[in-house]
């Protein structure tokens, strides 16, 4: 019934346009009553994004079930793959929705609020893991936003390609960029002192002896 | 007239609540007609955020006027200070609006769409500056999101403190974190080959010969 309502709604949205389609039109085509529609979807907007509530719950449950010793940035990147899978499970539907969302400002606003809820779910988990660390909530919020932006960048490229490119590869690549920017710094420092990450930044023009000197003094100072 | 409408609207929002206040109530208190209201504000929501359109235009103009040789990440961080100034110019108003926005879901959605427009303005500038570089659009989108998140983290701390803390200092600190994560990588690589930044990441436990080997192969591969 739920799937039939989504299918009927999208057929009408594509034929007549979103604004020109009413809930009455959708239930008439699906052959059910209005009350059945509102049992599944609070509003017409919600039928455009039928899987986000489940996916948001899955993401939160996945993060809640994390091993306390895991790399938190890595873990959030794994959670993002659950979101990607929701899109790639049905490429045709995802591409149709992408086009619809670009045309209807109200749907764009709805989508922004959904993206914001994913980002807050990532941030809540990261805040818990980085609690007590210097700048813990700042780092959590910035990393959550960076992960969401990287995912969106790769996802949108895929949707613009009409679902032709390889979305997994693009998202992995984008998340790799975020991890290289924040990796290690997300992990708690306690009881990992001997495995601390040392980062040396050097100008290409610097002579090797200066670079080695810098490394040695950094390792000594640890 | 515009300021009088904003003042009347906020007085009523605080006294009666946002939902319970109509545009008719606002114009009656301000002593003007409905058409005057709609000349300044497309809707009741817009009177809650009277300065964002001007500030968005200021941010875009500021970025458009950038020196082509400047550090683009630094430049976006400077643009963020224009947004912060809009909030700090009138702390009482900003704190009242923050409380109102937390209570009314429709205003929260409006605010998300405004934040998104700032972020897209930052990203559009960064995309232009990083065009042609490896992962240019990805980097632009991620850095724009990180800058916006850092600003929001510091701004919200200040708003939660009822405007008591020092917002400039908190935002500078938050932007410093973003710049340390992405700094240098934002700058165009062309005609800077010899000054390219090389980053070596090493576990503390790694033997020195491995670290030196890694540096040498990285420098050779440039």
Coordinates of C-alpha atoms in Angstrom, one line a residue:
Chain A
X1 CA 0.0 0.0 0.0
X2 CA 2.8 2.4 1.0
X3 CA 4.8 1.6 -2.2
X4 CA 1.6 1.9 -4.3
X5 CA 1.0 5.4 -2.9
X6 CA 4.6 6.5 -3.7
X7 CA 4.3 5.0 -7.2
X8 CA 1.0 6.8 -7.9
X9 CA 2.3 10.1 -6.5
X10 CA 5.4 10.1 -8.6
X11 CA 3.5 9.1 -11.8
X12 CA 1.2 12.1 -11.2
X13 CA 4.1 14.5 -10.2
X14 CA 5.9 13.6 -13.5
X15 CA 2.8 13.9 -15.6
X16 CA 1.1 17.0 -14.1
X17 CA 3.8 18.6 -11.9
X18 CA 4.0 18.5 -8.2
X19 CA 2.0 21.6 -7.4
X20 CA -0.9 20.5 -9.7
X21 CA -1.2 17.1 -8.0
X22 CA -3.4 16.8 -4.9
X23 CA -3.5 14.1 -2.2
X24 CA -7.0 13.3 -3.6
X25 CA -5.5 12.7 -7.1
X26 CA -2.9 10.4 -5.6
X27 CA -5.3 8.3 -3.5
X28 CA -7.7 8.1 -6.5
X29 CA -5.0 6.6 -8.7
X30 CA -3.8 4.3 -6.0
X31 CA -7.4 3.2 -5.3
X32 CA -7.3 3.9 -1.6
X33 CA -8.9 6.4 0.8
X34 CA -7.4 9.7 2.1
X35 CA -7.0 8.2 5.6
X36 CA -4.7 5.5 4.2
X37 CA -2.5 8.2 2.7
X38 CA -2.2 10.1 6.0
X39 CA -1.5 6.9 7.9
X40 CA 1.8 6.6 6.0
X41 CA 2.6 10.3 5.2
X42 CA 1.9 13.4 7.3
X43 CA 1.8 15.6 4.1
X44 CA 2.2 15.6 0.4
X45 CA 5.8 16.6 0.8
X46 CA 6.6 13.5 2.8
X47 CA 5.6 11.1 0.0
X48 CA 8.5 12.6 -2.0
X49 CA 11.0 11.4 0.6
X50 CA 9.4 8.2 1.8
X51 CA 12.6 6.5 3.1
X52 CA 14.4 9.3 5.0
X53 CA 12.7 8.7 8.4
X54 CA 13.7 5.0 8.3
X55 CA 17.2 5.9 7.1
X56 CA 17.7 8.6 9.8
X57 CA 16.7 6.0 12.4
X58 CA 19.1 3.4 10.9
X59 CA 21.9 6.0 10.9
X60 CA 21.3 6.9 14.6
X61 CA 21.0 3.2 15.6
X62 CA 24.2 2.4 13.7
X63 CA 26.1 5.2 15.4
X64 CA 24.7 4.3 18.8
X65 CA 25.9 0.7 18.4
X66 CA 29.5 1.8 17.7
X67 CA 32.5 0.2 19.4
X68 CA 33.7 2.9 21.9
X69 CA 37.3 2.3 20.7
X70 CA 36.7 2.8 16.9
X71 CA 37.9 5.8 15.0
X72 CA 34.9 8.2 15.2
X73 CA 35.5 10.0 11.9
X74 CA 35.8 6.6 10.1
X75 CA 32.5 5.5 11.8
X76 CA 30.6 8.5 10.6
X77 CA 31.9 7.9 7.1
X78 CA 30.5 4.3 7.4
X79 CA 27.2 5.7 8.5
X80 CA 27.1 7.9 5.4
X81 CA 27.2 4.8 3.3
X82 CA 23.8 3.8 4.7
X83 CA 22.4 7.1 3.3
X84 CA 24.0 6.5 -0.1
X85 CA 22.6 3.0 -0.2
X86 CA 19.1 4.4 0.2
X87 CA 19.7 6.5 -3.0
X88 CA 21.4 3.8 -5.0
X89 CA 18.9 1.1 -4.2
X90 CA 16.5 2.7 -6.7
X91 CA 18.5 5.0 -9.1
X92 CA 15.5 5.8 -11.4
X93 CA 13.4 7.0 -8.4
X94 CA 16.4 9.0 -7.0
X95 CA 17.0 10.8 -10.3
X96 CA 13.3 11.6 -10.7
X97 CA 13.2 13.0 -7.2
X98 CA 16.3 15.0 -7.7
X99 CA 14.8 16.7 -10.8
X100 CA 11.5 17.3 -8.9
X101 CA 13.3 18.8 -5.9
X102 CA 15.3 21.2 -8.1
X103 CA 12.0 22.6 -9.5
X104 CA 9.9 23.0 -6.3
X105 CA 11.3 25.4 -3.7
X106 CA 9.2 23.8 -0.9
X107 CA 10.7 20.4 -1.6
X108 CA 14.2 22.0 -1.6
X109 CA 13.5 23.4 1.9
X110 CA 12.2 20.0 3.0
X111 CA 15.4 18.3 1.7
X112 CA 17.6 20.9 3.5
X113 CA 15.9 20.1 6.8
X114 CA 16.5 16.4 6.2
X115 CA 20.2 16.9 5.4
X116 CA 20.4 19.0 8.5
X117 CA 19.0 16.1 10.6
X118 CA 21.6 13.7 9.2
X119 CA 24.3 16.2 10.0
X120 CA 23.0 16.7 13.6
X121 CA 22.9 12.9 14.0
X122 CA 26.6 12.7 13.0
X123 CA 27.4 15.7 15.2
X124 CA 25.7 14.2 18.2
X125 CA 27.7 11.0 17.9
X126 CA 31.0 12.9 17.4
X127 CA 30.2 15.3 20.3
X128 CA 29.9 12.2 22.5
X129 CA 33.1 10.7 21.3
X130 CA 35.1 14.0 21.4
X131 CA 33.6 15.1 24.8
X132 CA 36.3 16.5 27.1
X133 CA 38.8 17.0 24.3
X134 CA 39.9 20.5 23.5
X135 CA 37.4 22.1 21.1
X136 CA 35.4 18.8 21.1
X137 CA 32.0 20.3 20.1
X138 CA 33.6 22.6 17.5
X139 CA 35.4 19.7 16.0
X140 CA 32.3 17.5 16.1
X141 CA 30.2 20.1 14.3
X142 CA 32.8 21.0 11.7
X143 CA 33.6 17.3 10.9
X144 CA 29.9 16.4 10.7
X145 CA 29.3 19.3 8.2
X146 CA 32.3 18.3 6.1
X147 CA 31.2 14.7 5.9
X148 CA 27.7 15.7 4.9
X149 CA 29.0 18.2 2.3
X150 CA 31.4 15.6 0.8
X151 CA 28.6 13.1 0.6
X152 CA 26.3 15.6 -1.1
X153 CA 28.9 16.7 -3.5
X154 CA 29.4 13.1 -4.8
X155 CA 25.7 12.2 -4.6
X156 CA 24.7 15.2 -6.7
X157 CA 27.4 14.5 -9.3
X158 CA 25.9 11.0 -9.6
X159 CA 22.3 12.3 -9.7
X160 CA 23.3 14.8 -12.4
X161 CA 24.8 12.0 -14.4
X162 CA 21.3 10.4 -14.4
X163 CA 22.6 7.6 -12.2
X164 CA 25.3 6.6 -14.8
X165 CA 28.6 7.1 -12.9
X166 CA 29.7 4.9 -10.0
X167 CA 28.3 6.6 -6.9
X168 CA 30.2 4.3 -4.4
X169 CA 33.5 5.2 -5.8
X170 CA 32.8 8.9 -5.9
X171 CA 31.5 8.9 -2.3
X172 CA 34.5 6.9 -1.1
X173 CA 36.8 9.4 -2.8
X174 CA 35.0 12.4 -1.3
X175 CA 35.0 10.8 2.2
X176 CA 38.7 10.1 1.8
X177 CA 39.3 13.8 1.3
X178 CA 37.5 14.6 4.6
X179 CA 39.3 11.8 6.4
X180 CA 42.7 13.1 5.2
X181 CA 41.7 16.6 6.5
X182 CA 40.5 15.5 9.9
X183 CA 41.7 11.9 10.3
X184 CA 43.5 11.0 13.5
X185 CA 42.5 14.3 15.1
X186 CA 39.0 12.9 15.7
X187 CA 40.3 9.9 17.7
X188 CA 40.6 10.2 21.5
X189 CA 44.3 10.8 22.5
X190 CA 44.1 8.9 25.8
X191 CA 46.0 5.5 26.0
X192 CA 47.3 6.0 22.5
X193 CA 50.2 8.2 23.4
X194 CA 52.8 5.9 21.8
X195 CA 50.8 5.7 18.6
X196 CA 50.2 9.5 18.4
X197 CA 50.1 10.8 14.9
X198 CA 52.9 13.2 14.1
X199 CA 52.3 15.7 11.2
X200 CA 55.2 17.5 9.6
X201 CA 54.4 20.3 7.2
X202 CA 57.3 21.4 5.0
X203 CA 57.8 23.6 2.0
X204 CA 59.2 21.7 -1.0
X205 CA 62.1 24.1 -1.1
X206 CA 63.3 23.3 2.4
X207 CA 66.6 21.4 2.6
X208 CA 66.3 17.8 3.8
X209 CA 68.4 18.5 7.0
X210 CA 65.9 21.1 8.1
X211 CA 63.0 18.6 7.6
X212 CA 64.8 15.8 9.5
X213 CA 65.7 18.3 12.3
X214 CA 62.0 19.3 12.5
X215 CA 60.8 15.7 12.7
X216 CA 63.4 14.8 15.4
X217 CA 62.5 17.8 17.6
X218 CA 58.8 17.0 17.2
X219 CA 59.2 13.4 18.2
X220 CA 61.4 14.4 21.2
X221 CA 58.9 17.0 22.3
X222 CA 56.0 14.5 22.4
Chain B
X1 CA 9.2 52.6 8.5
X2 CA 11.0 49.3 7.9
X3 CA 12.6 49.4 11.4
X4 CA 9.3 50.4 13.0
X5 CA 7.7 47.3 11.4
X6 CA 10.4 45.0 12.7
X7 CA 10.1 46.6 16.2
X8 CA 6.3 46.2 16.2
X9 CA 6.6 42.6 15.0
X10 CA 9.1 41.5 17.6
X11 CA 7.1 43.2 20.4
X12 CA 4.0 41.2 19.4
X13 CA 6.0 38.0 18.8
X14 CA 7.4 38.2 22.3
X15 CA 4.0 39.2 23.9
X16 CA 1.7 36.8 22.1
X17 CA 3.9 34.3 20.3
X18 CA 4.8 34.1 16.7
X19 CA 1.9 32.0 15.4
X20 CA -0.7 34.1 17.3
X21 CA 0.5 37.3 15.6
X22 CA -0.9 38.3 12.2
X23 CA 0.5 40.8 9.7
X24 CA -2.7 42.8 10.5
X25 CA -1.6 43.0 14.1
X26 CA 1.8 44.2 13.2
X27 CA 0.7 46.9 10.8
X28 CA -1.9 48.1 13.4
X29 CA 0.8 48.5 16.1
X30 CA 3.2 50.2 13.6
X31 CA 0.4 52.5 12.4
X32 CA 0.8 51.7 8.7
X33 CA -1.1 49.8 6.0
X34 CA -0.8 46.2 4.9
X35 CA 0.7 47.2 1.6
X36 CA 3.6 49.0 3.4
X37 CA 4.4 45.8 5.2
X38 CA 4.5 43.8 2.0
X39 CA 6.6 46.4 0.3
X40 CA 9.4 45.6 2.7
X41 CA 8.8 41.9 3.5
X42 CA 7.4 39.2 1.2
X43 CA 5.9 37.3 4.3
X44 CA 5.7 37.3 8.1
X45 CA 8.7 35.0 8.2
X46 CA 10.9 37.6 6.4
X47 CA 10.3 40.2 9.1
X48 CA 12.1 37.8 11.6
X49 CA 15.2 37.9 9.4
X50 CA 15.2 41.5 8.1
X51 CA 18.9 41.8 7.4
X52 CA 19.9 38.5 5.8
X53 CA 19.2 39.6 2.2
X54 CA 21.4 42.7 2.5
X55 CA 24.1 40.6 4.3
X56 CA 24.0 37.9 1.6
X57 CA 24.4 40.6 -1.0
X58 CA 27.3 42.1 1.0
X59 CA 29.0 38.7 1.3
X60 CA 28.7 38.0 -2.4
X61 CA 30.0 41.5 -3.4
X62 CA 32.9 41.1 -0.9
X63 CA 33.9 37.8 -2.4
X64 CA 33.5 39.1 -6.0
X65 CA 35.8 41.9 -5.2
X66 CA 38.6 39.6 -4.0
X67 CA 42.2 40.0 -5.1
X68 CA 42.8 36.9 -7.4
X69 CA 46.0 36.2 -5.6
X70 CA 44.7 36.1 -2.1
X71 CA 44.3 32.9 0.0
X72 CA 40.8 31.8 -0.8
X73 CA 40.1 30.0 2.5
X74 CA 41.3 33.1 4.4
X75 CA 39.0 35.3 2.2
X76 CA 35.9 33.2 3.0
X77 CA 36.8 33.4 6.7
X78 CA 36.9 37.2 6.3
X79 CA 33.5 37.1 4.6
X80 CA 32.1 35.2 7.6
X81 CA 33.0 38.2 9.8
X82 CA 30.4 40.3 7.8
X83 CA 27.7 37.8 8.8
X84 CA 28.9 37.8 12.4
X85 CA 28.8 41.6 12.5
X86 CA 25.1 41.5 11.4
X87 CA 24.4 39.5 14.6
X88 CA 26.6 41.5 17.0
X89 CA 25.4 44.9 15.8
X90 CA 22.2 44.3 17.9
X91 CA 22.8 41.6 20.5
X92 CA 19.4 41.9 22.2
X93 CA 17.5 41.5 18.9
X94 CA 19.8 38.5 17.9
X95 CA 19.2 36.7 21.2
X96 CA 15.4 37.3 21.0
X97 CA 15.3 35.9 17.4
X98 CA 17.4 32.9 18.4
X99 CA 14.9 32.0 21.1
X100 CA 12.0 32.5 18.7
X101 CA 13.6 30.4 16.0
X102 CA 14.2 27.5 18.4
X103 CA 10.4 27.5 19.2
X104 CA 8.9 27.8 15.7
X105 CA 9.7 25.0 13.3
X106 CA 8.8 27.1 10.2
X107 CA 11.4 29.7 11.3
X108 CA 14.0 27.0 11.9
X109 CA 13.4 25.8 8.2
X110 CA 13.7 29.4 7.0
X111 CA 17.0 29.8 8.9
X112 CA 18.4 26.6 7.4
X113 CA 17.6 27.9 3.9
X114 CA 19.4 31.2 4.7
X115 CA 22.5 29.3 6.1
X116 CA 22.5 27.2 3.0
X117 CA 22.5 30.3 0.8
X118 CA 25.6 31.7 2.7
X119 CA 27.3 28.3 2.3
X120 CA 26.5 28.3 -1.5
X121 CA 27.9 31.8 -1.8
X122 CA 31.2 30.7 -0.1
X123 CA 31.2 27.5 -2.3
X124 CA 30.6 29.4 -5.5
X125 CA 33.6 31.7 -4.8
X126 CA 35.8 28.7 -3.7
X127 CA 34.8 26.7 -6.8
X128 CA 35.9 29.6 -9.0
X129 CA 39.3 29.9 -7.2
X130 CA 39.9 26.1 -7.1
X131 CA 38.7 25.5 -10.7
X132 CA 41.0 23.2 -12.6
X133 CA 42.6 21.9 -9.5
X134 CA 42.3 18.2 -8.6
X135 CA 39.0 17.8 -6.6
X136 CA 38.3 21.5 -6.9
X137 CA 34.5 21.4 -6.5
X138 CA 34.7 18.8 -3.8
X139 CA 37.2 20.9 -1.8
X140 CA 35.2 24.0 -2.4
X141 CA 32.0 22.4 -1.1
X142 CA 33.6 20.8 1.9
X143 CA 35.5 23.9 3.0
X144 CA 32.4 26.1 2.5
X145 CA 30.4 23.7 4.8
X146 CA 33.2 23.6 7.4
X147 CA 33.5 27.4 7.5
X148 CA 29.7 27.8 7.9
X149 CA 29.6 25.1 10.6
X150 CA 32.5 26.7 12.6
X151 CA 30.7 30.1 12.4
X152 CA 27.4 28.5 13.5
X153 CA 29.1 26.7 16.4
X154 CA 30.6 29.9 17.8
X155 CA 27.6 32.0 17.0
X156 CA 25.2 29.7 18.8
X157 CA 27.5 29.5 21.9
X158 CA 27.3 33.3 22.0
X159 CA 23.5 33.4 21.5
X160 CA 23.1 30.7 24.2
X161 CA 25.1 32.9 26.6
X162 CA 22.5 35.6 26.0
X163 CA 25.1 37.7 24.1
X164 CA 27.5 37.8 27.2
X165 CA 30.6 36.0 25.8
X166 CA 33.0 37.6 23.3
X167 CA 31.6 36.4 19.9
X168 CA 34.5 37.8 17.8
X169 CA 37.1 35.8 19.8
X170 CA 35.0 32.6 19.6
X171 CA 34.5 32.9 15.8
X172 CA 38.2 33.7 15.2
X173 CA 39.1 30.6 17.2
X174 CA 36.6 28.4 15.3
X175 CA 37.8 29.7 11.9
X176 CA 41.4 29.1 13.0
X177 CA 40.5 25.4 13.4
X178 CA 39.1 25.2 9.9
X179 CA 42.1 27.1 8.5
X180 CA 44.5 24.7 10.2
X181 CA 42.5 21.8 8.6
X182 CA 42.4 23.1 5.1
X183 CA 44.9 26.0 5.0
X184 CA 47.4 26.0 2.1
X185 CA 45.5 23.3 0.3
X186 CA 43.0 26.0 -0.7
X187 CA 45.6 28.1 -2.5
X188 CA 46.1 27.5 -6.3
X189 CA 49.1 25.3 -7.0
X190 CA 50.0 27.0 -10.3
X191 CA 53.2 29.0 -10.4
X192 CA 53.8 27.9 -6.8
X193 CA 55.2 24.5 -7.6
X194 CA 58.5 25.0 -5.9
X195 CA 56.7 26.3 -2.8
X196 CA 54.2 23.4 -2.7
X197 CA 53.4 22.2 0.8
X198 CA 54.4 18.6 1.6
X199 CA 52.6 17.0 4.5
X200 CA 54.0 13.8 6.0
X201 CA 51.9 11.9 8.5
X202 CA 53.7 9.4 10.6
X203 CA 52.9 7.2 13.6
X204 CA 55.2 8.1 16.5
X205 CA 56.3 4.5 16.6
X206 CA 57.7 4.5 13.0
X207 CA 61.5 4.2 12.7
X208 CA 63.2 7.4 11.5
X209 CA 64.5 5.7 8.3
X210 CA 60.9 4.9 7.2
X211 CA 59.9 8.6 7.8
X212 CA 62.9 9.9 5.8
X213 CA 62.2 7.4 3.0
X214 CA 58.6 8.6 2.9
X215 CA 59.6 12.2 2.7
X216 CA 62.2 11.6 -0.1
X217 CA 59.8 9.6 -2.2
X218 CA 57.1 12.3 -1.8
X219 CA 59.5 15.1 -2.8
X220 CA 60.7 13.1 -5.8
X221 CA 57.1 12.3 -6.9
X222 CA 56.1 16.0 -7.0

